Amino acid sequence: MKEKLEALLSRGKERIAACKSEAELQEVKSSLLGKQGEITLLMKEMPKLPPEERPQAGKLVNRAKNELSELIDAAREELKLKASEVPADFDVTVPGYAPISGGLHPITQMCYDLNDAFRSMGFEIFESTDISSEYYSFDNLNFPPNHPARESMDTYWLEGHDSGEAWDKLCLRPHLTGDSVRYLQTHKAPYRFVYPGRVYRNETTDARHERAFFQYEALIVDKDFTFVDGKVMIQAILSKVFGREVPIRMRSGFFPFVEPGYEIDMQCQVCGGKGCPVCHHVGWIEVMPGGTPHPNVLRAAGLDPDEYTGFYVNIGLDRLVMMRYGVDDVRFFNSADLRFLEQFK
């Protein structure tokens, strides 16, 4: 046993000293100290020795094991030091390579800018999960039972959770407004919050539409908040985001969760209002619907519609970014084309 250990130590020292990389050193360690290593195999021979020789043999094996472990650790530290050494013939005057730097995605940057703008006006930031239920996405928002948005043509229902009662049917959230009701239910009035997030629609993609896109919802519920206050808020937010006054117009529109409802258009920033494919050659592009929360929505949140009113907008974040940078196709944002994304560093 003693002779075998001395021979093993001699071979092990030579192999450790010959290692040129940490990978080679790891291989040597496994062959010497691993589960099938030489030291381990020697230890398995211990029961074959006479009982009086086993204590001394055990000490020798442990000593050899410890010695090899220390040598391996020392060799690893030496390799690390050598890796950081500058070669003697290295020319330090040669220009280096600039590191590749990243940047925020333009939609993320727009979201942060809106967060800052709304925080300055006293709003809280609310976040929720991407999965919602029919109860929150439709029932609490005054959608009729036969509304087409409930069908699979618009909503992605989760397999195995696409039947039963409204609170049992789960889907990828088709809009943010349903979880806004959840916020109203779990906080105390008055309310002033924004809710950014991605939503999902089962629809055909084109230059203005995506299946997964970002919305940015803002909701105020209070006892004394007028329609004019809401319009001033929209103008202030857009002016802050774009750094200049942006022409807007408000048109009447119908949405089940607001009464009255409207659609807000801003002048197309791609063509400057002259008309282009992005705005369908009309000079205006819809960026957000809105209105006063419907009495049934307030009731679903446990509020008295005779006491509370409010103001709601849901910004199409992707379209707003298109307007900021003059991008004519929303699909570029999810293309992962670095040539496109590097423009926004």
PDB file of C-alpha atoms in Angstrom, residues 18-193:
ATOM      1  CA  ALA A  18       1.956  19.968 -16.385  1.00  0.00           C
ATOM      2  CA  CYS A  19      -1.555  21.489 -16.468  1.00  0.00           C
ATOM      3  CA  LYS A  20      -1.827  24.584 -18.669  1.00  0.00           C
ATOM      4  CA  SER A  21      -5.497  25.432 -18.016  1.00  0.00           C
ATOM      5  CA  GLU A  22      -8.176  25.053 -15.370  1.00  0.00           C
ATOM      6  CA  ALA A  23     -10.008  22.584 -17.592  1.00  0.00           C
ATOM      7  CA  GLU A  24      -6.954  20.289 -17.670  1.00  0.00           C
ATOM      8  CA  LEU A  25      -6.542  20.680 -13.924  1.00  0.00           C
ATOM      9  CA  GLN A  26     -10.154  19.664 -13.358  1.00  0.00           C
ATOM     10  CA  GLU A  27      -9.618  16.507 -15.407  1.00  0.00           C
ATOM     11  CA  VAL A  28      -6.560  15.599 -13.306  1.00  0.00           C
ATOM     12  CA  LYS A  29      -8.490  16.214 -10.111  1.00  0.00           C
ATOM     13  CA  SER A  30     -11.302  13.914 -11.245  1.00  0.00           C
ATOM     14  CA  SER A  31      -8.856  11.139 -12.209  1.00  0.00           C
ATOM     15  CA  LEU A  32      -7.101  11.336  -8.835  1.00  0.00           C
ATOM     16  CA  LEU A  33      -9.797  12.312  -6.315  1.00  0.00           C
ATOM     17  CA  GLY A  34     -13.109  11.673  -8.109  1.00  0.00           C
ATOM     18  CA  LYS A  35     -15.552   8.852  -7.419  1.00  0.00           C
ATOM     19  CA  GLN A  36     -13.611   6.599  -9.785  1.00  0.00           C
ATOM     20  CA  GLY A  37     -10.231   8.242  -9.091  1.00  0.00           C
ATOM     21  CA  GLU A  38      -7.035   6.449  -8.095  1.00  0.00           C
ATOM     22  CA  ILE A  39      -7.213   7.518  -4.431  1.00  0.00           C
ATOM     23  CA  THR A  40     -10.798   6.288  -4.187  1.00  0.00           C
ATOM     24  CA  LEU A  41      -9.853   2.915  -5.687  1.00  0.00           C
ATOM     25  CA  LEU A  42      -7.025   2.553  -3.179  1.00  0.00           C
ATOM     26  CA  MET A  43      -9.431   3.233  -0.325  1.00  0.00           C
ATOM     27  CA  LYS A  44     -11.650   0.441  -1.588  1.00  0.00           C
ATOM     28  CA  GLU A  45      -8.729  -1.973  -1.100  1.00  0.00           C
ATOM     29  CA  MET A  46      -8.551  -1.197   2.631  1.00  0.00           C
ATOM     30  CA  PRO A  47     -10.891  -4.047   3.712  1.00  0.00           C
ATOM     31  CA  LYS A  48      -8.524  -6.540   2.049  1.00  0.00           C
ATOM     32  CA  LEU A  49      -5.600  -5.565   4.328  1.00  0.00           C
ATOM     33  CA  PRO A  50      -4.880  -7.343   7.623  1.00  0.00           C
ATOM     34  CA  PRO A  51      -6.734  -5.614  10.493  1.00  0.00           C
ATOM     35  CA  GLU A  52      -3.482  -4.473  12.153  1.00  0.00           C
ATOM     36  CA  GLU A  53      -2.324  -2.644   8.977  1.00  0.00           C
ATOM     37  CA  ARG A  54      -5.566  -0.783   8.265  1.00  0.00           C
ATOM     38  CA  PRO A  55      -5.115   2.184  10.700  1.00  0.00           C
ATOM     39  CA  GLN A  56      -1.674   3.035   9.334  1.00  0.00           C
ATOM     40  CA  ALA A  57      -2.824   2.576   5.735  1.00  0.00           C
ATOM     41  CA  GLY A  58      -5.829   4.839   6.359  1.00  0.00           C
ATOM     42  CA  LYS A  59      -3.556   7.610   7.645  1.00  0.00           C
ATOM     43  CA  LEU A  60      -1.304   7.340   4.593  1.00  0.00           C
ATOM     44  CA  VAL A  61      -4.233   7.481   2.175  1.00  0.00           C
ATOM     45  CA  ASN A  62      -5.759  10.542   3.886  1.00  0.00           C
ATOM     46  CA  ARG A  63      -2.370  12.251   3.949  1.00  0.00           C
ATOM     47  CA  ALA A  64      -1.894  11.631   0.227  1.00  0.00           C
ATOM     48  CA  LYS A  65      -5.430  12.831  -0.517  1.00  0.00           C
ATOM     49  CA  ASN A  66      -4.883  16.056   1.440  1.00  0.00           C
ATOM     50  CA  GLU A  67      -1.522  16.675  -0.194  1.00  0.00           C
ATOM     51  CA  LEU A  68      -2.923  16.265  -3.696  1.00  0.00           C
ATOM     52  CA  SER A  69      -5.896  18.553  -2.879  1.00  0.00           C
ATOM     53  CA  GLU A  70      -3.546  21.287  -1.653  1.00  0.00           C
ATOM     54  CA  LEU A  71      -1.387  20.973  -4.753  1.00  0.00           C
ATOM     55  CA  ILE A  72      -4.440  21.243  -7.017  1.00  0.00           C
ATOM     56  CA  ASP A  73      -5.735  24.330  -5.188  1.00  0.00           C
ATOM     57  CA  ALA A  74      -2.318  25.993  -5.388  1.00  0.00           C
ATOM     58  CA  ALA A  75      -2.049  25.184  -9.108  1.00  0.00           C
ATOM     59  CA  ARG A  76      -5.517  26.655  -9.739  1.00  0.00           C
ATOM     60  CA  GLU A  77      -4.567  29.946  -8.058  1.00  0.00           C
ATOM     61  CA  GLU A  78      -1.345  30.091 -10.069  1.00  0.00           C
ATOM     62  CA  LEU A  79      -3.235  29.551 -13.326  1.00  0.00           C
ATOM     63  CA  LYS A  80      -5.623  32.391 -12.433  1.00  0.00           C
ATOM     64  CA  LEU A  81      -2.699  34.730 -11.788  1.00  0.00           C
ATOM     65  CA  LYS A  82      -1.006  33.789 -15.055  1.00  0.00           C
ATOM     66  CA  ALA A  83      -4.239  34.382 -16.973  1.00  0.00           C
ATOM     67  CA  SER A  84      -4.269  38.035 -15.879  1.00  0.00           C
ATOM     68  CA  GLU A  85      -0.611  38.665 -16.656  1.00  0.00           C
ATOM     69  CA  VAL A  86       0.262  40.910 -19.593  1.00  0.00           C
ATOM     70  CA  PRO A  87       2.778  39.256 -21.972  1.00  0.00           C
ATOM     71  CA  ALA A  88       6.185  40.912 -22.053  1.00  0.00           C
ATOM     72  CA  ASP A  89       5.923  41.573 -25.787  1.00  0.00           C
ATOM     73  CA  PHE A  90       2.440  43.094 -25.580  1.00  0.00           C
ATOM     74  CA  ASP A  91       2.206  46.590 -27.111  1.00  0.00           C
ATOM     75  CA  VAL A  92       0.091  48.668 -24.726  1.00  0.00           C
ATOM     76  CA  THR A  93      -0.156  51.505 -27.292  1.00  0.00           C
ATOM     77  CA  VAL A  94      -2.322  49.443 -29.668  1.00  0.00           C
ATOM     78  CA  PRO A  95      -5.947  50.752 -29.583  1.00  0.00           C
ATOM     79  CA  GLY A  96      -8.413  48.349 -28.002  1.00  0.00           C
ATOM     80  CA  TYR A  97     -11.896  47.346 -29.032  1.00  0.00           C
ATOM     81  CA  ALA A  98     -14.828  49.329 -27.671  1.00  0.00           C
ATOM     82  CA  PRO A  99     -17.117  47.074 -25.596  1.00  0.00           C
ATOM     83  CA  ILE A 100     -20.534  46.369 -27.064  1.00  0.00           C
ATOM     84  CA  SER A 101     -23.065  48.389 -25.093  1.00  0.00           C
ATOM     85  CA  GLY A 102     -26.788  47.868 -24.901  1.00  0.00           C
ATOM     86  CA  GLY A 103     -29.667  50.244 -24.374  1.00  0.00           C
ATOM     87  CA  LEU A 104     -33.280  50.335 -23.328  1.00  0.00           C
ATOM     88  CA  HIS A 105     -35.843  49.161 -25.858  1.00  0.00           C
ATOM     89  CA  PRO A 106     -37.724  52.230 -27.165  1.00  0.00           C
ATOM     90  CA  ILE A 107     -41.034  50.927 -25.768  1.00  0.00           C
ATOM     91  CA  THR A 108     -39.435  50.423 -22.352  1.00  0.00           C
ATOM     92  CA  GLN A 109     -37.981  53.922 -22.483  1.00  0.00           C
ATOM     93  CA  MET A 110     -41.382  55.383 -23.380  1.00  0.00           C
ATOM     94  CA  CYS A 111     -42.947  53.501 -20.457  1.00  0.00           C
ATOM     95  CA  TYR A 112     -40.338  54.937 -18.067  1.00  0.00           C
ATOM     96  CA  ASP A 113     -40.915  58.448 -19.428  1.00  0.00           C
ATOM     97  CA  LEU A 114     -44.664  58.108 -18.908  1.00  0.00           C
ATOM     98  CA  ASN A 115     -44.099  56.744 -15.396  1.00  0.00           C
ATOM     99  CA  ASP A 116     -42.013  59.815 -14.558  1.00  0.00           C
ATOM    100  CA  ALA A 117     -44.619  62.148 -16.052  1.00  0.00           C
ATOM    101  CA  PHE A 118     -47.534  60.585 -14.161  1.00  0.00           C
ATOM    102  CA  ARG A 119     -45.581  60.300 -10.896  1.00  0.00           C
ATOM    103  CA  SER A 120     -44.982  64.051 -11.075  1.00  0.00           C
ATOM    104  CA  MET A 121     -48.781  64.417 -11.108  1.00  0.00           C
ATOM    105  CA  GLY A 122     -49.283  62.221  -8.024  1.00  0.00           C
ATOM    106  CA  PHE A 123     -50.128  58.904  -9.703  1.00  0.00           C
ATOM    107  CA  GLU A 124     -49.182  55.467  -8.356  1.00  0.00           C
ATOM    108  CA  ILE A 125     -47.798  52.672 -10.587  1.00  0.00           C
ATOM    109  CA  PHE A 126     -49.809  49.416 -10.598  1.00  0.00           C
ATOM    110  CA  GLU A 127     -48.717  46.052 -12.056  1.00  0.00           C
ATOM    111  CA  SER A 128     -50.483  42.708 -12.395  1.00  0.00           C
ATOM    112  CA  THR A 129     -50.062  39.311 -14.107  1.00  0.00           C
ATOM    113  CA  ASP A 130     -50.509  38.507 -17.805  1.00  0.00           C
ATOM    114  CA  ILE A 131     -53.254  35.965 -17.019  1.00  0.00           C
ATOM    115  CA  SER A 132     -56.756  37.195 -16.255  1.00  0.00           C
ATOM    116  CA  SER A 133     -60.239  35.689 -16.047  1.00  0.00           C
ATOM    117  CA  GLU A 134     -63.441  36.237 -17.985  1.00  0.00           C
ATOM    118  CA  TYR A 135     -64.919  37.664 -14.798  1.00  0.00           C
ATOM    119  CA  TYR A 136     -62.380  40.510 -14.620  1.00  0.00           C
ATOM    120  CA  SER A 137     -61.728  40.935 -18.343  1.00  0.00           C
ATOM    121  CA  PHE A 138     -65.397  41.115 -19.375  1.00  0.00           C
ATOM    122  CA  ASP A 139     -68.095  40.671 -16.704  1.00  0.00           C
ATOM    123  CA  ASN A 140     -66.811  43.432 -14.425  1.00  0.00           C
ATOM    124  CA  LEU A 141     -66.430  45.752 -17.410  1.00  0.00           C
ATOM    125  CA  ASN A 142     -70.075  45.697 -18.517  1.00  0.00           C
ATOM    126  CA  PHE A 143     -69.457  43.519 -21.620  1.00  0.00           C
ATOM    127  CA  PRO A 144     -72.706  41.877 -22.794  1.00  0.00           C
ATOM    128  CA  PRO A 145     -72.732  38.040 -22.667  1.00  0.00           C
ATOM    129  CA  ASN A 146     -72.701  37.782 -26.476  1.00  0.00           C
ATOM    130  CA  HIS A 147     -70.020  40.418 -27.108  1.00  0.00           C
ATOM    131  CA  PRO A 148     -67.639  39.251 -29.904  1.00  0.00           C
ATOM    132  CA  ALA A 149     -64.566  40.144 -27.834  1.00  0.00           C
ATOM    133  CA  ARG A 150     -65.364  37.164 -25.597  1.00  0.00           C
ATOM    134  CA  GLU A 151     -64.880  34.766 -28.508  1.00  0.00           C
ATOM    135  CA  SER A 152     -61.576  33.164 -29.491  1.00  0.00           C
ATOM    136  CA  MET A 153     -61.409  35.465 -32.542  1.00  0.00           C
ATOM    137  CA  ASP A 154     -60.108  38.168 -30.181  1.00  0.00           C
ATOM    138  CA  THR A 155     -59.085  36.507 -26.918  1.00  0.00           C
ATOM    139  CA  TYR A 156     -56.512  33.800 -26.200  1.00  0.00           C
ATOM    140  CA  TRP A 157     -58.207  31.354 -23.806  1.00  0.00           C
ATOM    141  CA  LEU A 158     -56.006  28.944 -21.857  1.00  0.00           C
ATOM    142  CA  GLU A 159     -56.519  25.288 -22.741  1.00  0.00           C
ATOM    143  CA  GLY A 160     -58.064  23.413 -19.838  1.00  0.00           C
ATOM    144  CA  HIS A 161     -59.423  26.662 -18.356  1.00  0.00           C
ATOM    145  CA  ASP A 162     -61.694  27.755 -21.224  1.00  0.00           C
ATOM    146  CA  SER A 163     -65.055  26.623 -19.832  1.00  0.00           C
ATOM    147  CA  GLY A 164     -67.133  26.861 -16.679  1.00  0.00           C
ATOM    148  CA  GLU A 165     -68.071  29.900 -14.647  1.00  0.00           C
ATOM    149  CA  ALA A 166     -66.680  33.303 -15.563  1.00  0.00           C
ATOM    150  CA  TRP A 167     -64.178  33.302 -12.684  1.00  0.00           C
ATOM    151  CA  ASP A 168     -62.902  29.834 -13.743  1.00  0.00           C
ATOM    152  CA  LYS A 169     -62.266  30.753 -17.395  1.00  0.00           C
ATOM    153  CA  LEU A 170     -58.717  32.049 -17.799  1.00  0.00           C
ATOM    154  CA  CYS A 171     -57.146  33.938 -20.687  1.00  0.00           C
ATOM    155  CA  LEU A 172     -54.161  36.055 -21.612  1.00  0.00           C
ATOM    156  CA  ARG A 173     -55.357  39.522 -20.719  1.00  0.00           C
ATOM    157  CA  PRO A 174     -56.873  41.175 -23.829  1.00  0.00           C
ATOM    158  CA  HIS A 175     -56.626  44.604 -22.155  1.00  0.00           C
ATOM    159  CA  LEU A 176     -55.537  46.120 -18.851  1.00  0.00           C
ATOM    160  CA  THR A 177     -58.872  47.540 -17.770  1.00  0.00           C
ATOM    161  CA  GLY A 178     -60.114  44.387 -16.023  1.00  0.00           C
ATOM    162  CA  ASP A 179     -57.254  44.409 -13.537  1.00  0.00           C
ATOM    163  CA  SER A 180     -57.846  48.104 -12.956  1.00  0.00           C
ATOM    164  CA  VAL A 181     -61.113  47.019 -11.315  1.00  0.00           C
ATOM    165  CA  ARG A 182     -59.028  44.687  -9.151  1.00  0.00           C
ATOM    166  CA  TYR A 183     -57.016  47.722  -8.043  1.00  0.00           C
ATOM    167  CA  LEU A 184     -60.200  49.612  -7.172  1.00  0.00           C
ATOM    168  CA  GLN A 185     -61.387  46.645  -5.106  1.00  0.00           C
ATOM    169  CA  THR A 186     -58.168  46.385  -3.098  1.00  0.00           C
ATOM    170  CA  HIS A 187     -57.399  50.071  -2.457  1.00  0.00           C
ATOM    171  CA  LYS A 188     -59.265  52.961  -0.899  1.00  0.00           C
ATOM    172  CA  ALA A 189     -60.823  55.901  -2.738  1.00  0.00           C
ATOM    173  CA  PRO A 190     -59.922  58.335  -4.176  1.00  0.00           C
ATOM    174  CA  TYR A 191     -57.843  56.617  -6.880  1.00  0.00           C
ATOM    175  CA  ARG A 192     -55.136  57.982  -9.117  1.00  0.00           C
ATOM    176  CA  PHE A 193     -52.967  55.317 -10.742  1.00  0.00           C
TER     177      PHE A 193
END
